JSON list of C-alpha atoms in Angstrom, two decimals:
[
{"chain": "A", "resi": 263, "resn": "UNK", "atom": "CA", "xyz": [14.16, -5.64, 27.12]},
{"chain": "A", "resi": 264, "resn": "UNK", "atom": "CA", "xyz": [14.11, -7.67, 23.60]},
{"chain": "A", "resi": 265, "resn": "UNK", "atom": "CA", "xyz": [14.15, -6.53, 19.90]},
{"chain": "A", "resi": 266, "resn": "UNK", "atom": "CA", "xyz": [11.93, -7.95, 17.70]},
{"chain": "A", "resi": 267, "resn": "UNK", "atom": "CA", "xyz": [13.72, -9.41, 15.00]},
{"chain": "A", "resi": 268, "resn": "UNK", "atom": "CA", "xyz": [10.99, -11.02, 12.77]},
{"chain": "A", "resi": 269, "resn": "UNK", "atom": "CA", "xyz": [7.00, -10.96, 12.65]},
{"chain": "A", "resi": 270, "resn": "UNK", "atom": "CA", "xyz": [4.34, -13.86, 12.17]},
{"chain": "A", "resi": 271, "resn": "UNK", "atom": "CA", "xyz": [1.43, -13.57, 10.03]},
{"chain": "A", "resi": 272, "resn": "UNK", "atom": "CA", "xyz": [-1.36, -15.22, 9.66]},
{"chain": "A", "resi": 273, "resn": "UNK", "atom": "CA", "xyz": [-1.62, -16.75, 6.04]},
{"chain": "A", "resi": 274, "resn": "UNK", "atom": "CA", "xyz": [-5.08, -16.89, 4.33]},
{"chain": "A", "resi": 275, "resn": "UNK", "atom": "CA", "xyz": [-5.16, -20.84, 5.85]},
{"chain": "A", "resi": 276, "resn": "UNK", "atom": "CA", "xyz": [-4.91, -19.42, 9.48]},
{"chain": "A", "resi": 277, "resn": "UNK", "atom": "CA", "xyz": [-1.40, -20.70, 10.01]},
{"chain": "A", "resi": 278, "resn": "UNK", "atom": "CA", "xyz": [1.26, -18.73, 11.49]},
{"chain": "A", "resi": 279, "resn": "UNK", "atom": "CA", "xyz": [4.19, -18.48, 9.29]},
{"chain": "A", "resi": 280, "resn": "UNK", "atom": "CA", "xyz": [7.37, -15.77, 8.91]},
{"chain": "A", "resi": 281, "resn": "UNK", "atom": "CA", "xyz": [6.10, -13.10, 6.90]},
{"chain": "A", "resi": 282, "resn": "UNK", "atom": "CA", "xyz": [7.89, -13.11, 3.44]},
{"chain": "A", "resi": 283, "resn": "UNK", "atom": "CA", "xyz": [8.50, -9.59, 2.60]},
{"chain": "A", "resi": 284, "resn": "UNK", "atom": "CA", "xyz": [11.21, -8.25, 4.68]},
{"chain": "A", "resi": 285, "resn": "UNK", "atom": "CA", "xyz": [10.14, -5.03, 6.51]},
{"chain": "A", "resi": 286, "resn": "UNK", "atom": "CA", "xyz": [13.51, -2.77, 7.71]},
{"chain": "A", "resi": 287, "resn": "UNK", "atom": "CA", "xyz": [12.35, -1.01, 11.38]},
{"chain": "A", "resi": 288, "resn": "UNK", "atom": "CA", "xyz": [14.60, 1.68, 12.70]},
{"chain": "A", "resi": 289, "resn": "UNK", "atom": "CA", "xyz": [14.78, 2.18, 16.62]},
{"chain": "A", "resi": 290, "resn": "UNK", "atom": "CA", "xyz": [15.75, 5.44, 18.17]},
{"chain": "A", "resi": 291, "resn": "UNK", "atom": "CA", "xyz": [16.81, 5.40, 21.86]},
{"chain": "A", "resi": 292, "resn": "UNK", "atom": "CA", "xyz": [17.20, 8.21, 23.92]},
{"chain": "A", "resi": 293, "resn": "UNK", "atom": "CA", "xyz": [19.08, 5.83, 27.60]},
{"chain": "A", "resi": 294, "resn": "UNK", "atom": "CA", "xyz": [16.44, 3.28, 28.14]},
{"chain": "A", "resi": 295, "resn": "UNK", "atom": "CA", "xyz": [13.73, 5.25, 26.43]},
{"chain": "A", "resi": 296, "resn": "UNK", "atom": "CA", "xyz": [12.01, 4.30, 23.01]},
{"chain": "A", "resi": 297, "resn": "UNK", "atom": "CA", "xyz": [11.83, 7.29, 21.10]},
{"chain": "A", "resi": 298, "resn": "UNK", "atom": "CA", "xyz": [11.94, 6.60, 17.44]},
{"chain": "A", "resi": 299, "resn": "UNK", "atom": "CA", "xyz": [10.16, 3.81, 15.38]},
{"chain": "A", "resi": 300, "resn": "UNK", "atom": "CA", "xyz": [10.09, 4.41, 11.70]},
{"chain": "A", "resi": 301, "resn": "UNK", "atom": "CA", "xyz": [9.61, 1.84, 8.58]},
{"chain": "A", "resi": 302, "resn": "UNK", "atom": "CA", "xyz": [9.00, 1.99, 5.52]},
{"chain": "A", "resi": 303, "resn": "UNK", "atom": "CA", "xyz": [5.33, 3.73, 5.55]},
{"chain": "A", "resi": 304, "resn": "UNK", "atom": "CA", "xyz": [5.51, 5.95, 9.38]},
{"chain": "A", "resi": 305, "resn": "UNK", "atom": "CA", "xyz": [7.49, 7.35, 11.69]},
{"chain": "A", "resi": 306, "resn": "UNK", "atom": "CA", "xyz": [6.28, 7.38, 15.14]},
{"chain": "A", "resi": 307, "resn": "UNK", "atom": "CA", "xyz": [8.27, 9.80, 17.47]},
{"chain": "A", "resi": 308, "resn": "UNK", "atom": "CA", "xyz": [7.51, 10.23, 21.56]},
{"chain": "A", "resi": 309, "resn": "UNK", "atom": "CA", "xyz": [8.52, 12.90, 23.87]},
{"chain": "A", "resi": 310, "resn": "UNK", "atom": "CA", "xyz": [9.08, 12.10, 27.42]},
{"chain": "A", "resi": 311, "resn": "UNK", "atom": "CA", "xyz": [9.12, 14.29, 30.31]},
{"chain": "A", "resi": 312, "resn": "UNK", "atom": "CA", "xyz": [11.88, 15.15, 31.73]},
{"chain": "A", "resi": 313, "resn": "UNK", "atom": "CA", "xyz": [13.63, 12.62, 33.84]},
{"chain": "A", "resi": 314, "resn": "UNK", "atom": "CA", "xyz": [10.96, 10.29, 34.03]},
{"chain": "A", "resi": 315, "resn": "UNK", "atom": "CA", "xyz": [9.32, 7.52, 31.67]},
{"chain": "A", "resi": 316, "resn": "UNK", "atom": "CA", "xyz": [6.36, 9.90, 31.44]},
{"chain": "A", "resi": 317, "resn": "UNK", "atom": "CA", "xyz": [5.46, 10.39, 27.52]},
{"chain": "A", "resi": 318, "resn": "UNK", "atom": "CA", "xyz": [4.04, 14.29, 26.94]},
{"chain": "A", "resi": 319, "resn": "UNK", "atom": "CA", "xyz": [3.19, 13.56, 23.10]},
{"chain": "A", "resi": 320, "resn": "UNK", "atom": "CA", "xyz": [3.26, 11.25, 20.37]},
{"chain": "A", "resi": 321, "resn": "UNK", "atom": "CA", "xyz": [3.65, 12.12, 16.78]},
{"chain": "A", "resi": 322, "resn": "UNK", "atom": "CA", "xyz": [3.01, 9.80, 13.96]},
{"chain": "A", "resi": 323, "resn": "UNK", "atom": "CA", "xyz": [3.79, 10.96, 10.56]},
{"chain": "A", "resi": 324, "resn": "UNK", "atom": "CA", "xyz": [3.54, 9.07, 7.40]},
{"chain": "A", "resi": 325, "resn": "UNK", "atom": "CA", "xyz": [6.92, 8.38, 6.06]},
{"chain": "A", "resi": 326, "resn": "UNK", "atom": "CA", "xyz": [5.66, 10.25, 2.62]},
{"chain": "A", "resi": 327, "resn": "UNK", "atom": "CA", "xyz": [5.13, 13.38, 4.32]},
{"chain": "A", "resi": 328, "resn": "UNK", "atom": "CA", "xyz": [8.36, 13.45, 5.47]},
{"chain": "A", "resi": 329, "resn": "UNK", "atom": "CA", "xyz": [9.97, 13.71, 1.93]},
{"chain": "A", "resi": 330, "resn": "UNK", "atom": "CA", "xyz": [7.62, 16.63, 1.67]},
{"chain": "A", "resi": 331, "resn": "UNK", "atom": "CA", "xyz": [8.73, 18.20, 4.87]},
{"chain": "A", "resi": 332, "resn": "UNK", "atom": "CA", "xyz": [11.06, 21.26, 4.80]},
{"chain": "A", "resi": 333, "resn": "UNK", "atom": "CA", "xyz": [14.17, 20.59, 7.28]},
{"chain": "A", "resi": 334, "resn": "UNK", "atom": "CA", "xyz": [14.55, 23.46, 9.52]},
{"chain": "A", "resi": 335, "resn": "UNK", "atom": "CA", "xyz": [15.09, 23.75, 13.28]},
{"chain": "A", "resi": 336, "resn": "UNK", "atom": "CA", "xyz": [13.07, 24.69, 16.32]},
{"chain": "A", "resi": 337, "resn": "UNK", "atom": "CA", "xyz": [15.25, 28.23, 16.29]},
{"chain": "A", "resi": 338, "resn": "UNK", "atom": "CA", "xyz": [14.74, 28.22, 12.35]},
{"chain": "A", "resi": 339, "resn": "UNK", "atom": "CA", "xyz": [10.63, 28.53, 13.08]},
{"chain": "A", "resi": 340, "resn": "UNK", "atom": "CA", "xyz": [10.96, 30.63, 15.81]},
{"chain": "A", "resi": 341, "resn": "UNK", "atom": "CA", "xyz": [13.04, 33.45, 13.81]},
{"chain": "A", "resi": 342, "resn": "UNK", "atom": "CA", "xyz": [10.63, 33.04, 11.34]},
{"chain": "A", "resi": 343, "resn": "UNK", "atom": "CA", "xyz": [7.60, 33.28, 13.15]},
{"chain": "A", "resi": 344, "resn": "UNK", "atom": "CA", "xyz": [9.02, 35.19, 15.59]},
{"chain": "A", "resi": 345, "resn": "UNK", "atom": "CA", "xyz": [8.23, 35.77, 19.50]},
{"chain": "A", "resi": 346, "resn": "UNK", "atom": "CA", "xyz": [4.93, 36.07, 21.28]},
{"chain": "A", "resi": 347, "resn": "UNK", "atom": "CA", "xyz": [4.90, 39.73, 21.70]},
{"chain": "A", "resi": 348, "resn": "UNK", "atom": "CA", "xyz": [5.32, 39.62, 17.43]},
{"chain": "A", "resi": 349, "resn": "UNK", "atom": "CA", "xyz": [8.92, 40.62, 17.59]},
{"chain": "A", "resi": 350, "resn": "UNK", "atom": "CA", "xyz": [11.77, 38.36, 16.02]},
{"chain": "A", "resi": 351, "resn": "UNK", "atom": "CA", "xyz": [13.46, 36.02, 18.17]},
{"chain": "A", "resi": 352, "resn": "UNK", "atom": "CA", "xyz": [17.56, 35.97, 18.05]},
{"chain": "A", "resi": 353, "resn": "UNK", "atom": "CA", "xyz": [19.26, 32.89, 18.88]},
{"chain": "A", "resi": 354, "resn": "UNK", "atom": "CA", "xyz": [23.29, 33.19, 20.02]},
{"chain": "A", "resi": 355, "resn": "UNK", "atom": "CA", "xyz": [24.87, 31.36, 17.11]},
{"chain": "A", "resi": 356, "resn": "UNK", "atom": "CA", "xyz": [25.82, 28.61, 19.25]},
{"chain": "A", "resi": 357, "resn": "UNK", "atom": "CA", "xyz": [22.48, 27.65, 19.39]},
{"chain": "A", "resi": 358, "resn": "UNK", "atom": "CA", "xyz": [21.69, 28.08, 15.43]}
]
């Protein structure tokens, strides 16, 4: 597997040249698995299934919207919002 370390554009001509404005592109890996791209304007995050090379989802969020975002986690919104059965959920504090 190779990383990309440049692009080529097309200039208004037709040729194919380096692009000029340098664009940074983070790369998350989970083993062999892609699971994080995010630059400058998105963030594009897949979950795989278990084991396999399987994705389940794919979540692309502008990179804006993240600055917006409150950072909690999963056992955060689960207290919160608590269980199915509408009572709270309690997490071992190992887990929180």
């Amino acid at each position: 597997m190779a990383k990309r370390v440049w692009r080529r554009e097309r200039d208004l001509t037709g040729w194919m040249s380096l692009s000029r404005k340098p664009e940074v592109t983070w790369y998350g890996w989970d083993g062999d698995r892609l699971t994080t791209i995010q630059n400058d304007r998105t963030r594009i995050q897949t979950v795989y299934q278990p084991g396999s090379f399987t994705p389940l989802i794919r979540v692309e969020t502008a990179t804006g919207e993240l600055v917006k975002t409150q950072r909690r986690s999963l056992a955060d919104a689960l207290q919160q919002s608590g269980g199915e059965d509408g009572g709270s959920v309690v997490f071992p504090p190992v887990l929180v």
